[in-house]
PDB file of C-alpha atoms in Angstrom:
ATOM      1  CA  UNK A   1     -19.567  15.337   2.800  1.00  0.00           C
ATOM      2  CA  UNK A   2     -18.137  12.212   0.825  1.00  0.00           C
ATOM      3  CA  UNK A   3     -19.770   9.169   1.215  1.00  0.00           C
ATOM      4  CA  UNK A   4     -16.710   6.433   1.296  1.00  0.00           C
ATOM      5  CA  UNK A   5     -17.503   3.238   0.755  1.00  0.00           C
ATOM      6  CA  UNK A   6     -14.865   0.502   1.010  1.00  0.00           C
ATOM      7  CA  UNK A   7     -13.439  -1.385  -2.332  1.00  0.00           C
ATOM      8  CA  UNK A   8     -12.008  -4.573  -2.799  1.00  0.00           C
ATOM      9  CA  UNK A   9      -8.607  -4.195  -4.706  1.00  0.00           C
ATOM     10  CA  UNK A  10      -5.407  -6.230  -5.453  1.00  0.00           C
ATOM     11  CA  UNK A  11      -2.116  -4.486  -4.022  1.00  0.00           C
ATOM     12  CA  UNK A  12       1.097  -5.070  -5.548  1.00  0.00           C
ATOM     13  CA  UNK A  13       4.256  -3.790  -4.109  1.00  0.00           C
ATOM     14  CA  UNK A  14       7.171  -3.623  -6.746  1.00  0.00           C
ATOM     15  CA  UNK A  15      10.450  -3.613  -6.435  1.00  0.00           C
ATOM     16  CA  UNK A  16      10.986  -0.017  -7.812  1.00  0.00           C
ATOM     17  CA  UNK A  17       9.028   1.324  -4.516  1.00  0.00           C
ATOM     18  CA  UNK A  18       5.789   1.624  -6.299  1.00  0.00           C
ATOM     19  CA  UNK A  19       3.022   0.170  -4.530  1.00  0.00           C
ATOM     20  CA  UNK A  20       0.234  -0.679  -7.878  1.00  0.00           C
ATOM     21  CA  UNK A  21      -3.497  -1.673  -7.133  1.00  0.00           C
ATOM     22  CA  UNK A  22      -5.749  -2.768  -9.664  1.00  0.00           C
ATOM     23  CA  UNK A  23      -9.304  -4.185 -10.135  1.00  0.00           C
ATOM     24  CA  UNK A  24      -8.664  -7.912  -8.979  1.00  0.00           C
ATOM     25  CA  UNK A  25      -6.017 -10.308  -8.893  1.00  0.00           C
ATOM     26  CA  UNK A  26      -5.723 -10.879 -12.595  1.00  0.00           C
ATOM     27  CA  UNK A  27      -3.405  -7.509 -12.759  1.00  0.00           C
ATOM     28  CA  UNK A  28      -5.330  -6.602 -15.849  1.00  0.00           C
ATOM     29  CA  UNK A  29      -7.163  -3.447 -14.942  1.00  0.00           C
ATOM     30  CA  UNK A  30      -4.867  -0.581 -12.910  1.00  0.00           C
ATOM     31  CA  UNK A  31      -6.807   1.533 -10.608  1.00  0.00           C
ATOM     32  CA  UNK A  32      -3.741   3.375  -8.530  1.00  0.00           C
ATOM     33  CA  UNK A  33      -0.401   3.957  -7.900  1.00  0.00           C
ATOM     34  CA  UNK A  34       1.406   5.507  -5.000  1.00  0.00           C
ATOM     35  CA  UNK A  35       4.955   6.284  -5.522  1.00  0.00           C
ATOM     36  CA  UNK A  36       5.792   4.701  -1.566  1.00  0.00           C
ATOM     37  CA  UNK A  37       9.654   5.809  -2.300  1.00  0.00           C
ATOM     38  CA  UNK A  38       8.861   9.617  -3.254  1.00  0.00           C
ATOM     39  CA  UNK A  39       5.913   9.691  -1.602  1.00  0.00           C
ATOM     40  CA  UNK A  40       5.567   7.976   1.765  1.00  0.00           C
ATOM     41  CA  UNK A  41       5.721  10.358   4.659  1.00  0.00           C
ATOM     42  CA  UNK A  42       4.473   7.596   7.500  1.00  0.00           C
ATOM     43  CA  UNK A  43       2.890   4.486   7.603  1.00  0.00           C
ATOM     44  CA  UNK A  44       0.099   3.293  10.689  1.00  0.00           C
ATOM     45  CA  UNK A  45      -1.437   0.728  11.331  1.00  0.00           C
ATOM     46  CA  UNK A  46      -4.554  -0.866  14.004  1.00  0.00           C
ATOM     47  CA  UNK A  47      -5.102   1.487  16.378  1.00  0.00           C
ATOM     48  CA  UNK A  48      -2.980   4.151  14.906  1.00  0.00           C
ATOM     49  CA  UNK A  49      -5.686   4.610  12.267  1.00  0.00           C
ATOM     50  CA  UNK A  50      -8.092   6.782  14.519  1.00  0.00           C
ATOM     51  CA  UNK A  51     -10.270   8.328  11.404  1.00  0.00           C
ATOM     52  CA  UNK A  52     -11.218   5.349   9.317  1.00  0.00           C
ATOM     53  CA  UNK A  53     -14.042   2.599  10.396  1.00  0.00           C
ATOM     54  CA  UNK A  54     -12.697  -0.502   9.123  1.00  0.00           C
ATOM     55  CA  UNK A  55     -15.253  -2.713   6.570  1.00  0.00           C
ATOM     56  CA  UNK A  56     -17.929  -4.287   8.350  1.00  0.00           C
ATOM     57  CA  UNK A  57     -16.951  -8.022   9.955  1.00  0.00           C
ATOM     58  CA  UNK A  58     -13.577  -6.402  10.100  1.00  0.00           C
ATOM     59  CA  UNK A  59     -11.461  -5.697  13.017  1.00  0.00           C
ATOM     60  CA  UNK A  60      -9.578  -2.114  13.196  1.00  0.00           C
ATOM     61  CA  UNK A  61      -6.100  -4.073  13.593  1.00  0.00           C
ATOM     62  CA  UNK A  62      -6.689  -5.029   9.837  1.00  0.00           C
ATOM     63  CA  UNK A  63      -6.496  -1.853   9.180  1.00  0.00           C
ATOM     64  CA  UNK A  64      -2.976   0.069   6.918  1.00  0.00           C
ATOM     65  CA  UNK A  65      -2.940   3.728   6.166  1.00  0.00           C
ATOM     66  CA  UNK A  66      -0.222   5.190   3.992  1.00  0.00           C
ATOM     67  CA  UNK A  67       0.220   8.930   4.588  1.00  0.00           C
ATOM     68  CA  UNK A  68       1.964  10.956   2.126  1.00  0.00           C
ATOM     69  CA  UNK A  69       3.799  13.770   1.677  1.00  0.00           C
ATOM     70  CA  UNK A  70       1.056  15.955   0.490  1.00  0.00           C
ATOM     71  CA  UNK A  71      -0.795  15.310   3.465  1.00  0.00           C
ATOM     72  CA  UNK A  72      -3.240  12.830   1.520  1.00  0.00           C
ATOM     73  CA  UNK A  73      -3.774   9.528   3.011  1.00  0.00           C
ATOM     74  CA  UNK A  74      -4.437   6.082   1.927  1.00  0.00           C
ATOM     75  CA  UNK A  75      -6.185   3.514   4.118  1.00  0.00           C
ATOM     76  CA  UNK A  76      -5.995   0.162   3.155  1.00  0.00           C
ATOM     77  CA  UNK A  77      -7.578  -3.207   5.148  1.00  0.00           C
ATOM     78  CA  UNK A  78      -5.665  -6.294   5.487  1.00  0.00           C
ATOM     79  CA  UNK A  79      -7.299  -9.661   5.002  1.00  0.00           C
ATOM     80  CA  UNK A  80      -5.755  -9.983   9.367  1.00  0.00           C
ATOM     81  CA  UNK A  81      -4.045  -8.251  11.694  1.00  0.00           C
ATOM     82  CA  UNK A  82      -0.789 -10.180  10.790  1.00  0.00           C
ATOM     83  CA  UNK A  83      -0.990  -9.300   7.271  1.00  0.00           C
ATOM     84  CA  UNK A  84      -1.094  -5.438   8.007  1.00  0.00           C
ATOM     85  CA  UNK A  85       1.704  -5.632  10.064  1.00  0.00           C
ATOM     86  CA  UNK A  86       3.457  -7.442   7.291  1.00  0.00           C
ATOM     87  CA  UNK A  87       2.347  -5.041   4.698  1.00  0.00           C
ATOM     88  CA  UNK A  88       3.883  -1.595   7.166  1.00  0.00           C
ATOM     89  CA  UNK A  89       7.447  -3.937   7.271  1.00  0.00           C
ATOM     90  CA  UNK A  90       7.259  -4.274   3.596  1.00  0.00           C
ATOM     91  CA  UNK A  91       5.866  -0.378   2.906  1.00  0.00           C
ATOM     92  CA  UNK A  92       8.520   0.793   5.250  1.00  0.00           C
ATOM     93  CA  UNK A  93      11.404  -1.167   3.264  1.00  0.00           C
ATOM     94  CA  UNK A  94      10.186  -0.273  -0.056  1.00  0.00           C
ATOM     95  CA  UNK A  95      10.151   3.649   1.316  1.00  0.00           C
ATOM     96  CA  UNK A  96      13.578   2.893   2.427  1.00  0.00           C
ATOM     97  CA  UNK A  97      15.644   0.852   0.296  1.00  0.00           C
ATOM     98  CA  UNK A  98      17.564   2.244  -2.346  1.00  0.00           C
ATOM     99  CA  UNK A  99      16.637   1.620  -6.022  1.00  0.00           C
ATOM    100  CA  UNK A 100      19.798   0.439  -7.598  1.00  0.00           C
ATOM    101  CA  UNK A 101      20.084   0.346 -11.182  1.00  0.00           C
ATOM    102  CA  UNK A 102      22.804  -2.345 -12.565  1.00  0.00           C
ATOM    103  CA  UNK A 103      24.815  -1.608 -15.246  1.00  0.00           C
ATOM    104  CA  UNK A 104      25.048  -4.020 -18.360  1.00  0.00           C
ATOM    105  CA  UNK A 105      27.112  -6.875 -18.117  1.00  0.00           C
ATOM    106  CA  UNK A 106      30.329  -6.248 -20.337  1.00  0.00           C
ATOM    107  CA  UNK A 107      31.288  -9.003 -22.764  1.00  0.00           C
ATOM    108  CA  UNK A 108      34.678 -10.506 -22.058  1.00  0.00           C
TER     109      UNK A 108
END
């Protein structure tokens, strides 16, 4: 009953597992984040995404959904099909990697 229409955004994955999108490239106007560490359940990719039609001119192996834990879903569309694939390596490190705080260096 929700007309979807696709949106181009600027995805930043950060070190601390949060994956930050924002108007453009320019970093300046923050539209999202998704916690992929806390809240990353799965991650699918191409054909795997069987309920989203990717943009127009796009193929469906551009296409990146992040499921989460609340059973909400994210569906993203890579500029390829190689650059989704990189983006699920890179999701799927970020959701498991460890966040490891250092402690201050101690003068001598």
């Amino acid at each position: 009953s929700i007309l979807r229409r696709w949106k181009r955004n600027w995805f930043v994955l950060y070190l601390d597992g949060s994956l930050v999108y924002y108007h453009d490239e320019t970093q300046r106007d923050m539209d999202g984040r998704i916690h992929i560490k806390y809240s990353c359940r799965d991650v699918r990719i191409g054909r795997e995404c069987k309920d989203v039609q990717p943009p127009e001119g796009r193929s469906r192996e551009c296409l990146l959904t992040v499921v989460l834990r609340d059973g909400s879903k994210t569906t993203l569309c890579a500029e390829s099909q190689d650059d989704a694939v990189a983006w699920k390596m890179a999701v799927l490190e970020a959701k498991s990697t460890p966040v490891r705080l250092r402690a201050p260096e101690q003068g001598h």
